Coordinates of C-alpha atoms in Angstrom, one line a residue:
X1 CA 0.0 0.0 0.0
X2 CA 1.6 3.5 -1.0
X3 CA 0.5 5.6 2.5
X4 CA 1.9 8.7 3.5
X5 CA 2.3 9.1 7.2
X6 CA 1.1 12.3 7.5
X7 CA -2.1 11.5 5.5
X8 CA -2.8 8.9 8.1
X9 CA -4.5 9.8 11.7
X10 CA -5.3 6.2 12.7
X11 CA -2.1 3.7 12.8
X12 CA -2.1 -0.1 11.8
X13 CA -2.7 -1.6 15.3
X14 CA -6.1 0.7 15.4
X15 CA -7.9 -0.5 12.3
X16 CA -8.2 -3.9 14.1
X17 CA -11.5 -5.6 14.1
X18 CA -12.4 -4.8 18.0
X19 CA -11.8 -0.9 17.4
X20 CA -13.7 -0.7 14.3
X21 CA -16.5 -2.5 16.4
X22 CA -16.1 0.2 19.1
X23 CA -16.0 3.0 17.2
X24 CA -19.4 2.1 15.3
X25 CA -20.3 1.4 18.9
X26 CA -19.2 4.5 19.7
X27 CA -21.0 6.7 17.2
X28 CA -24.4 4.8 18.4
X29 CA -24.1 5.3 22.1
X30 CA -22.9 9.2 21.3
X31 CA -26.2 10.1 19.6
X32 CA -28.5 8.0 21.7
X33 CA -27.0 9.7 24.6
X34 CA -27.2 13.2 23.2
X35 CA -31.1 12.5 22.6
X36 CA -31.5 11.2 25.7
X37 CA -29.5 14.1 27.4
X38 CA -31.9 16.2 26.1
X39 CA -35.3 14.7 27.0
X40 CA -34.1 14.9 30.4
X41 CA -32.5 18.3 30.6
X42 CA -36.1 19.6 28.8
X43 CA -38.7 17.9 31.6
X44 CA -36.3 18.9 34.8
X45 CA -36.0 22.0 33.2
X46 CA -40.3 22.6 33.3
X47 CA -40.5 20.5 36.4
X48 CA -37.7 23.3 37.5
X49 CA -39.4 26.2 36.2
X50 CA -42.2 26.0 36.8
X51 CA -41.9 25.2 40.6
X52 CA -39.6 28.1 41.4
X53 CA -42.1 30.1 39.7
X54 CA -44.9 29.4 41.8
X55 CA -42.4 29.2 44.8
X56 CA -41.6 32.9 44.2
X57 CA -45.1 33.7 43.1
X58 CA -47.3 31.8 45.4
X59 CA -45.4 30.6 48.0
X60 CA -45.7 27.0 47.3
X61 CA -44.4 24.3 44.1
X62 CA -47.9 24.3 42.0
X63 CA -49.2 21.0 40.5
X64 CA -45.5 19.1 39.5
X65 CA -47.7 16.1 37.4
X66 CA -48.6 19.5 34.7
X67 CA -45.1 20.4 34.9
X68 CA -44.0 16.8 34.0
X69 CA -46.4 16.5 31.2
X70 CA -45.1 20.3 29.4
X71 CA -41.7 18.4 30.0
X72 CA -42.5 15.0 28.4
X73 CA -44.2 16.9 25.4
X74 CA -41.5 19.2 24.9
X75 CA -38.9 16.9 25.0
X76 CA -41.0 15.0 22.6
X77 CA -41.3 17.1 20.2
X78 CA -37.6 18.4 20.4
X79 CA -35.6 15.6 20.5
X80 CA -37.2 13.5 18.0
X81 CA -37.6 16.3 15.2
X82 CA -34.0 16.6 15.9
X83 CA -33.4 12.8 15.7
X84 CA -35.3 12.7 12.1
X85 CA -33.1 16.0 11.4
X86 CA -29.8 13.5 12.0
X87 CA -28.8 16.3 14.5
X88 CA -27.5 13.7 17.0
X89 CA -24.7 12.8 14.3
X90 CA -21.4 13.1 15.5
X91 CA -19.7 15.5 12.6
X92 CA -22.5 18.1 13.6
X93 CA -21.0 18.7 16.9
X94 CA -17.6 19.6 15.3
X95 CA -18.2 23.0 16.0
X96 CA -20.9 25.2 17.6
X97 CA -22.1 27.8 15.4
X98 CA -24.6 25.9 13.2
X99 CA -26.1 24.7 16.5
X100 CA -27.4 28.5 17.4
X101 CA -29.4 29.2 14.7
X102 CA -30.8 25.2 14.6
X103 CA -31.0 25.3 18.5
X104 CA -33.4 28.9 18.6
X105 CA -35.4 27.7 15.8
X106 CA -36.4 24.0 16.8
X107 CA -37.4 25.5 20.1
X108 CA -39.3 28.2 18.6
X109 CA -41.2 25.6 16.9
X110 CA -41.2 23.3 20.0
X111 CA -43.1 26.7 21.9
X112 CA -45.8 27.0 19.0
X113 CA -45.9 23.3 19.1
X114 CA -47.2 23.3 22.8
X115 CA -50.0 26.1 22.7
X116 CA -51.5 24.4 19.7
X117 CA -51.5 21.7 21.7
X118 CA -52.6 23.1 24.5
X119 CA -55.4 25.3 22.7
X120 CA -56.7 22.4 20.7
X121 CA -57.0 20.5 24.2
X122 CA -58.6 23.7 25.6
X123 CA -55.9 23.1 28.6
X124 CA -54.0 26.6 28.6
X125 CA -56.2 28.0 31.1
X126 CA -54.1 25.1 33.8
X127 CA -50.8 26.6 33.1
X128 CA -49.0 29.3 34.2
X129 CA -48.0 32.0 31.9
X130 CA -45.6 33.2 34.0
X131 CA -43.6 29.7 34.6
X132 CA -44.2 29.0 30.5
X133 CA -42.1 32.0 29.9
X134 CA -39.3 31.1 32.5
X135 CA -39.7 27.5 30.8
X136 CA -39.2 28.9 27.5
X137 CA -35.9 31.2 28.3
X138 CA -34.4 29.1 30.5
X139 CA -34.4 26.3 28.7
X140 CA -33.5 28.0 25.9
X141 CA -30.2 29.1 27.1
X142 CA -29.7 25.4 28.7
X143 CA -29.8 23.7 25.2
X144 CA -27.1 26.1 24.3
X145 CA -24.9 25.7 26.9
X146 CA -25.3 21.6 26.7
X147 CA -24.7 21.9 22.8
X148 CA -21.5 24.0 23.9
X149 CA -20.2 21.7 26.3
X150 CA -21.3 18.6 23.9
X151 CA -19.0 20.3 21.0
X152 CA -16.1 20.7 24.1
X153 CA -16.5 17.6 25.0
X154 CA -15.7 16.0 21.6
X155 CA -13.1 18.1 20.1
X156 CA -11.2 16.9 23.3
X157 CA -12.5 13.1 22.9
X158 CA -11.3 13.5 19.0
X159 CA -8.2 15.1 19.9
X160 CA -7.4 12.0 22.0
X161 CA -8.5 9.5 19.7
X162 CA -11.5 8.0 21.7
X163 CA -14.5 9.0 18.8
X164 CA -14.2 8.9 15.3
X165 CA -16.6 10.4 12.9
X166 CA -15.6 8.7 9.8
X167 CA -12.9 6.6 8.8
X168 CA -11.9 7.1 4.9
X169 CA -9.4 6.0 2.3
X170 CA -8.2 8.2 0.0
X171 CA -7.1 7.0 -3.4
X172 CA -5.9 10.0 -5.8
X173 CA -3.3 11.4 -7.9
X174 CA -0.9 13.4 -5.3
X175 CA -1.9 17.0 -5.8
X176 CA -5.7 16.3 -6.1
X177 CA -5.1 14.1 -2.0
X178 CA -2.5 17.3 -1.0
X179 CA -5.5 19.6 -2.0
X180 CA -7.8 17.7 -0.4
X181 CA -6.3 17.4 2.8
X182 CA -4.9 21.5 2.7
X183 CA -8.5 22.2 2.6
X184 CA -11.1 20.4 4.2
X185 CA -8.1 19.0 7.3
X186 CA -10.9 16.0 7.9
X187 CA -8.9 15.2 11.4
X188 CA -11.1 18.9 12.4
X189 CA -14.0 17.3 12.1
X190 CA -13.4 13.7 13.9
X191 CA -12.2 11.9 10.1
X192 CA -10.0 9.5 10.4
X193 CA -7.7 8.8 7.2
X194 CA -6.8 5.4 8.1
X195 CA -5.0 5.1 4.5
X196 CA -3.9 6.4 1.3
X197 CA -2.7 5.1 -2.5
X198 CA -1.1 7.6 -5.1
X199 CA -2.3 6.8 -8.3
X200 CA 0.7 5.9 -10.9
X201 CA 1.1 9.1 -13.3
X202 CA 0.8 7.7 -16.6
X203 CA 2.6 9.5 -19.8
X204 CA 0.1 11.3 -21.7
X205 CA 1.5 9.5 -24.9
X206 CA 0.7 6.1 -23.2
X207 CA -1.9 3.7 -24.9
X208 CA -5.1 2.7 -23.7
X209 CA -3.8 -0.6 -22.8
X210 CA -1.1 0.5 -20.8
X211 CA -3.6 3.7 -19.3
X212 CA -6.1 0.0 -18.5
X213 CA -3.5 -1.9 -16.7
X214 CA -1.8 0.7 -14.6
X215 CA -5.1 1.8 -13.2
X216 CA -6.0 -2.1 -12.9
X217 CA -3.1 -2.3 -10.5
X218 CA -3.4 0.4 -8.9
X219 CA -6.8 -0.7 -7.9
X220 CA -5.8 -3.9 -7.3
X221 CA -3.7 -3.0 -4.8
X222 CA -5.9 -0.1 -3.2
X223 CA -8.7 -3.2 -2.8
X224 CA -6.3 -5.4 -0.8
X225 CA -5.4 -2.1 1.5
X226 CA -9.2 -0.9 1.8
X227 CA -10.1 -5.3 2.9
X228 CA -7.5 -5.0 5.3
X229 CA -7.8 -1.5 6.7
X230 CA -12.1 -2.1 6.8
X231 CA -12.7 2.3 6.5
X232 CA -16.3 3.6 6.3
X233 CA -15.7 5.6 2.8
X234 CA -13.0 5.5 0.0
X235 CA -12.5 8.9 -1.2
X236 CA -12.1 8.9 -5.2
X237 CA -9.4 11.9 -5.8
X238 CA -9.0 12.1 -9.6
X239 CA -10.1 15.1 -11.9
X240 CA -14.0 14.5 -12.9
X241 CA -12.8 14.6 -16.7
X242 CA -11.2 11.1 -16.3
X243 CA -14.3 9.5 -16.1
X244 CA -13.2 5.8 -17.5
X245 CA -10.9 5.8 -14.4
X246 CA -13.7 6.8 -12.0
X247 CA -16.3 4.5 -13.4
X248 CA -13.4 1.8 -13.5
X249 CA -13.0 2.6 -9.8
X250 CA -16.8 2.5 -8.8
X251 CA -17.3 -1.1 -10.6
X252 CA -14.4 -2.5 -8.4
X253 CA -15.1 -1.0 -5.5
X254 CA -19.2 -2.0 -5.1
X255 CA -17.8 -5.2 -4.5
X256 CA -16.3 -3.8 -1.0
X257 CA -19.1 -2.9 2.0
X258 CA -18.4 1.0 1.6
X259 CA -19.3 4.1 0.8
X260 CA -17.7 5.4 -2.3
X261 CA -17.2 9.3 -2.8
X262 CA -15.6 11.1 -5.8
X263 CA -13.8 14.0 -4.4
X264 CA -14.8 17.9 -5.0
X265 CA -13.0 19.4 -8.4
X266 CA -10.6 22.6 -7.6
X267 CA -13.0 24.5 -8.6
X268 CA -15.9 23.4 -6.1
X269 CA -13.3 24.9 -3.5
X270 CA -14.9 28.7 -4.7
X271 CA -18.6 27.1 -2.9
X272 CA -19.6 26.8 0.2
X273 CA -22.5 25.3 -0.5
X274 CA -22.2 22.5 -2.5
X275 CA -24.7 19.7 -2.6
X276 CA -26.6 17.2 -4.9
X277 CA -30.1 18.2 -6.0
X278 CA -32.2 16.3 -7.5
X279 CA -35.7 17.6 -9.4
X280 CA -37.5 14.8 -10.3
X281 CA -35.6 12.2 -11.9
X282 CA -32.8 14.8 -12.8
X283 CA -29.5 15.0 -10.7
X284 CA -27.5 17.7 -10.8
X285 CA -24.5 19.5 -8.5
X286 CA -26.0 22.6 -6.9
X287 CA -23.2 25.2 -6.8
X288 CA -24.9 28.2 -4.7
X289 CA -28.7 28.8 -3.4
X290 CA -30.5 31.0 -3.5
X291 CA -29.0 34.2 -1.5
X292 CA -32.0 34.3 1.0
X293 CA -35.2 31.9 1.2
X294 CA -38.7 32.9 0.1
X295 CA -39.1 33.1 4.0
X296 CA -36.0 34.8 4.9
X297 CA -36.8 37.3 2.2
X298 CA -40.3 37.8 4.2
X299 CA -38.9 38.3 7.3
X300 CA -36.5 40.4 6.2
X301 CA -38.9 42.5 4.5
X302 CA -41.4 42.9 7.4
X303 CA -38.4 43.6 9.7
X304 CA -37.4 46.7 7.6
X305 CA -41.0 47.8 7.1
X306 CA -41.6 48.1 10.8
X307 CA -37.7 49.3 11.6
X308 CA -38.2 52.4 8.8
X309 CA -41.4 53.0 9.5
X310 CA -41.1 53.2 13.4
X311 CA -37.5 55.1 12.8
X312 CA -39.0 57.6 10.6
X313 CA -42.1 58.7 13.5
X314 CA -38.9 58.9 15.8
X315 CA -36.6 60.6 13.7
X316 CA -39.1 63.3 11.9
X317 CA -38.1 66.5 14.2
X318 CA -34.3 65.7 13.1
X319 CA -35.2 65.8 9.2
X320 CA -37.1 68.7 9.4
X321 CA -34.7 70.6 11.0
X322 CA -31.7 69.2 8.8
X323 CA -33.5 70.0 5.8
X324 CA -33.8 73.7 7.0
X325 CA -30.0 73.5 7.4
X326 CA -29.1 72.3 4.0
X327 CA -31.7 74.9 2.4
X328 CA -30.2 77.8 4.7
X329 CA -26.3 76.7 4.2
X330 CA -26.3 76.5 0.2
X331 CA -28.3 77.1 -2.9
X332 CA -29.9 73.9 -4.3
X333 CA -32.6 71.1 -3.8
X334 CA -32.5 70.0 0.0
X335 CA -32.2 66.1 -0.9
X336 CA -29.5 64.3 -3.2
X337 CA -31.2 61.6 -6.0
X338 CA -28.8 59.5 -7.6
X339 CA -29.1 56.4 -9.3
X340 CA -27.5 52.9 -8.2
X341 CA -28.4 49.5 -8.5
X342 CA -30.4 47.5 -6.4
X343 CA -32.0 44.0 -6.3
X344 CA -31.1 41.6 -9.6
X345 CA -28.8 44.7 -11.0
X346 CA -32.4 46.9 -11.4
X347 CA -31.9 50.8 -11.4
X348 CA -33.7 53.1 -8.9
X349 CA -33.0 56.2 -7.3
X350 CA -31.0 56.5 -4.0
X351 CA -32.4 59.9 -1.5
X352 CA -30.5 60.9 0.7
X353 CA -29.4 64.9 2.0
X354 CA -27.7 67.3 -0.3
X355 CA -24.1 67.3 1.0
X356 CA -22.2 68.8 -2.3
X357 CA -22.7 72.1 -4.6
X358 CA -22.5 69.4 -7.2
X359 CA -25.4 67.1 -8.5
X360 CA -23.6 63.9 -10.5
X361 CA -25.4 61.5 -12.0
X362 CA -23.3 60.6 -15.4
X363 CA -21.2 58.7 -17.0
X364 CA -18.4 59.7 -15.0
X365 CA -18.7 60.1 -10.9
X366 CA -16.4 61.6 -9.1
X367 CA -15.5 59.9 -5.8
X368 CA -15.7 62.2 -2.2
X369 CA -12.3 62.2 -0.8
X370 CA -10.9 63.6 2.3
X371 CA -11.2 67.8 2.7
X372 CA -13.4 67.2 -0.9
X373 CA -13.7 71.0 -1.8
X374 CA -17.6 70.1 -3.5
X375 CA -18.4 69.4 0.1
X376 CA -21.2 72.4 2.2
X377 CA -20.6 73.3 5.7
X378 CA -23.9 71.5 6.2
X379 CA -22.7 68.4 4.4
X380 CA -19.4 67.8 5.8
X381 CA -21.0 67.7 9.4
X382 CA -23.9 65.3 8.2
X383 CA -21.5 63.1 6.4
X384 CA -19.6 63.0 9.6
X385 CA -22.4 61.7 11.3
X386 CA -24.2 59.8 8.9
X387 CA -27.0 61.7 9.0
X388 CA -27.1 62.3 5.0
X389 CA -28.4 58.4 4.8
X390 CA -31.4 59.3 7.0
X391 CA -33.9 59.7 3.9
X392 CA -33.1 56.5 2.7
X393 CA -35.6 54.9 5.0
X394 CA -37.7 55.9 2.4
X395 CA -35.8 53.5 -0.2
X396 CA -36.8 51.0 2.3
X397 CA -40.2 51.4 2.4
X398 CA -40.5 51.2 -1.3
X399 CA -38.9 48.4 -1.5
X400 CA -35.4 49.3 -3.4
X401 CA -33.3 49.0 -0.3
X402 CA -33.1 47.2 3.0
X403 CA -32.1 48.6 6.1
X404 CA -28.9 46.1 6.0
X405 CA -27.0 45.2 3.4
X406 CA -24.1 45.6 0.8
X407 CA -23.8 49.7 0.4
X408 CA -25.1 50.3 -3.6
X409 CA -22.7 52.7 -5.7
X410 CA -23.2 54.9 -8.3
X411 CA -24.1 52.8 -11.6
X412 CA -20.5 54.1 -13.4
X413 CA -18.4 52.9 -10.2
X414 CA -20.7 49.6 -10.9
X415 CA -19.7 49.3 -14.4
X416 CA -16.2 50.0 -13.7
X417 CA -15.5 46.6 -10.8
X418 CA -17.5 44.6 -12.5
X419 CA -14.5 44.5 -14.7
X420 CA -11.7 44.4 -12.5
X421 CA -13.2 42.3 -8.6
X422 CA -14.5 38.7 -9.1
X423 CA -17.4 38.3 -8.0
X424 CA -18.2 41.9 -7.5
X425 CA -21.9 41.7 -9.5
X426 CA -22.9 39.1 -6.6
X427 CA -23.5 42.1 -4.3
X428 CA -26.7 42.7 -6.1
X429 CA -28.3 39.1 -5.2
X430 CA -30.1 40.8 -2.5
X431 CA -30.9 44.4 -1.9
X432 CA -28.5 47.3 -1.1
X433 CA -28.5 48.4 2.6
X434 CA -28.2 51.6 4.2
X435 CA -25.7 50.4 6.1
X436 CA -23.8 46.9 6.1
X437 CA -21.2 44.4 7.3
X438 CA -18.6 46.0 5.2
X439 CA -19.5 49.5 6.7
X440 CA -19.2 48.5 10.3
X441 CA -15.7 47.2 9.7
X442 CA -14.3 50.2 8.2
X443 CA -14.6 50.0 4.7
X444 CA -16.4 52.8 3.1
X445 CA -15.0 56.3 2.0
X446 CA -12.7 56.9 -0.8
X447 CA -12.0 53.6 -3.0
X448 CA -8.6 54.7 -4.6
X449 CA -6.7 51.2 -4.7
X450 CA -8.6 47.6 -5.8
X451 CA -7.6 45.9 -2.6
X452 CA -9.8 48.1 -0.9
X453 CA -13.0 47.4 -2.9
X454 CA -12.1 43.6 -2.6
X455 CA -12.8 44.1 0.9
X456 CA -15.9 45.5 0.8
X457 CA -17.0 43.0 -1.5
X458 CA -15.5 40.4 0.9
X459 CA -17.7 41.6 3.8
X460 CA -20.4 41.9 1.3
X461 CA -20.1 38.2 0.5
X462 CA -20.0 37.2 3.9
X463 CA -23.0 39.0 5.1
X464 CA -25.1 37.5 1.9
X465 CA -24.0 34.4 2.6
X466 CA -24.3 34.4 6.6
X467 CA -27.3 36.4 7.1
X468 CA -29.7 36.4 9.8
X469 CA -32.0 39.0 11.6
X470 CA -29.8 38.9 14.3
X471 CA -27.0 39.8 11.9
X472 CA -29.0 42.3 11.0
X473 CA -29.3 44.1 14.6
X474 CA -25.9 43.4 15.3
X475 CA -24.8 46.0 12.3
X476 CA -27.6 48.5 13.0
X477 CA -26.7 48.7 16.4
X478 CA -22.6 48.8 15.6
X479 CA -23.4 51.2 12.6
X480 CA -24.5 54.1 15.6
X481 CA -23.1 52.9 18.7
X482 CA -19.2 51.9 17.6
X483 CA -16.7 54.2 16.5
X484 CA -15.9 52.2 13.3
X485 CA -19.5 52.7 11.8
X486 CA -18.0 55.9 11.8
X487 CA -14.5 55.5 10.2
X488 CA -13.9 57.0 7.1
X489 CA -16.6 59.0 6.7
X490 CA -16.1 61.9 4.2

């Protein structure tokens, strides 16, 4: 067997028969006692709840039997959505951060779950709003600590070899297997590579008998290691253009009790995302999704309606009296309409305050810089501030901006990094923001170098691909209450 040593995270002596029989043992105890972990934490959290409650409220423990049946229902519903979800798998508790957002929603559910419930047994009248609520938060917070401690837990178990998520073979030329291991590192997420065989290079010149028999050995002797070594997967690492080697490898390999993966092309490394679809009877590889779901996009939408609407009642008296100040301070129309692109790449027309003598809208756009001489008295303090972005709100109750997102430019500065920042046209896949990700880090204000419109468009990216409501909050309340949402402002 041709295996590199560094390639390999589990040694001879460990593929034995009686550890491969513990780890699957392993992997089945983990999520059986993850599930039952939380069934128990959820009912001794109600029982808990709701008798502290009604010890502080009433002076004595209430009736502990309802208590124990909000648990069991709870639990119920929690743990074994989450057991049809595969959440108890052992990669998913790799790492914490997918747990918050799968944690909060499941319980959410869980909560509507139990006064349906409860309504449609006409049984909310017996329980306690009061110890409900405590129920709800506390428990809340409790899943999220255990699923903290769970990840803790196992990186430490994984670090001294007593779980496994997955034990794989790779077979592969040697820079496809280097590039595989550079990026995914499987040992971060529990994988053992229990072995490894290089696939002969082969001249390019070579005939198809000689291309046949070289592969045929090297398969040959990649069977023998993958019966000895007993892994869970073989990894297939050739390029998805030599497809009479792959389906060469996939007929000799169905004869071995494993799964069988081709590895990711290069180019797959650009996606996060990756996944097989199917529609119908038709498979296909699903590069991206859609930037936001239908639902996301609803939430998002009736977030910024009520956010601009509400901000706009509060913030009336201050637009009044800055649109006095920008009539008084120089001659010209009080607000600033420009246009930029929004959702899709569709035109509209930004509002905000008049901050220049000049009103450009061409071709050509010059850029504000630092001490800009085209700047009023008026402007330079509201641009200071960002009180010149105020009027946008009204962008965002029409429906051509959000209150978050990737900051839209003028259409020539557009035109102009489309051409020269990959990627840059995927800022318009959802609407432009008043503020954003981006904005809150720094970068905004005079764009004189490319390196500095890649990182905007970096922290665009990342907010498209990462957002959330609470994202959303985060930035809004970073964009007024930390000193970089002011950075750069000119």
């Amino acid at each position: 067997m041709n295996t590199h040593p560094s390639f390999t995270l589990a040694s001879l002596p460990q593929t034995g028969r009686f550890l491969r029989t513990r780890v699957v043992l392993m992997r089945g105890t983990f999520a059986a006692t993850i599930f039952l972990t939380d069934i128990v934490f959820i009912i001794a959290m109600s029982c808990l709840s709701g008798i502290s409650y009604h010890l502080v409220a009433y002076g004595r423990p209430g009736n502990i039997s309802l208590f124990l049946q909000v648990g069991v229902v709870a639990a119920s519903i929690f743990a074994v959505s989450n057991l049809f979800r595969a959440e108890y798998r052992l990669p998913n508790f790799c790492t914490f951060r997918p747990h918050w957002g799968r944690t909060i929603q499941l319980w959410n559910v869980t909560l509507i779950c139990l006064l349906m419930a409860g309504f449609l047994a006409q049984t909310t009248v017996e329980y306690s709003r009061g110890s409900n609520v405590l129920f709800y938060f506390a428990t809340l917070v409790g899943l999220l600590a255990e699923r903290y401690f769970i990840v803790r837990v196992t990186a430490l178990a994984r670090a001294a070899g007593i779980i496994s998520a997955q034990r794989i073979f790779l077979i592969g030329t040697g820079a496809n297997v280097n590039a595989f291991i550079n990026r995914y590192q499987p040992w971060s997420h529990g994988i053992n590579i229990v072995g490894c065989r290089f696939v002969t290079p082969i001249a390019a010149n070579a005939s198809a008998a000689t291309r046949e028999a070289t592969l045929d050995r090297d398969f040959a002797d990649a069977v023998a290691s993958v019966r000895s070594l007993a892994p869970d997967a073989v990894f297939l690492l050739l390029p998805w253009s030599a497809t009479d080697a792959i389906q060469r490898c996939a007929e000799i390999f169905t004869t071995l009790p494993v799964e069988i993966h081709v590895g990711p092309e290069p180019i797959l490394y650009k996606f996060e995302e990756v996944k097989l679809s199917k529609l119908g009877p038709m498979a296909s590889l699903q590069l991206t999704r859609r930037p936001l779901t239908r639902m996301e996009i609803a939430r998002k939408r009736a977030f910024d309606l009520v956010a601009a609407a509400l901000a706009l009642i509060a913030l009336k008296p201050l637009l009044v009296a800055v649109a006095l100040l920008v009539w008084l301070d120089s001659p010209g129309p009080i607000f600033f309409v420009q246009r930029r692109y929004g959702f899709n790449q569709e035109p509209f027309r930004i509002v905000k305050f008049r901050t220049m003598r000049t009103l450009d809208d061409g071709p050509v756009v010059a850029q504000a810089t630092r001490d800009d001489p085209r700047l009023t008295r008026v402007g330079r303090l509201l641009r200071q501030w960002n009180i010149d972005e105020i009027p946008q709100l009204f962008n965002v109750l029409t429906g051509d901006m959000s209150l978050v997102g990737p900051r839209p430019h003028a259409l020539s500065h557009d035109r102009e990094y489309e051409q020269r920042i990959s990627l840059y046209a995927r800022r318009h896949n959802v609407k432009p923001g008043i503020t954003g990700w981006a904005q809150i880090h720094g970068y905004r204000g005079e764009i004189d170098t490319d390196d500095k419109m890649r990182k905007r468009v970096e922290h665009d990216l990342f907010y498209i691909d990462n957002w959330s409501l609470w994202l959303d909050l985060k930035i809004m309340f970073r964009t007024v209450f930390s000193a970089a949402g002011y950075r750069n402002a000119y």
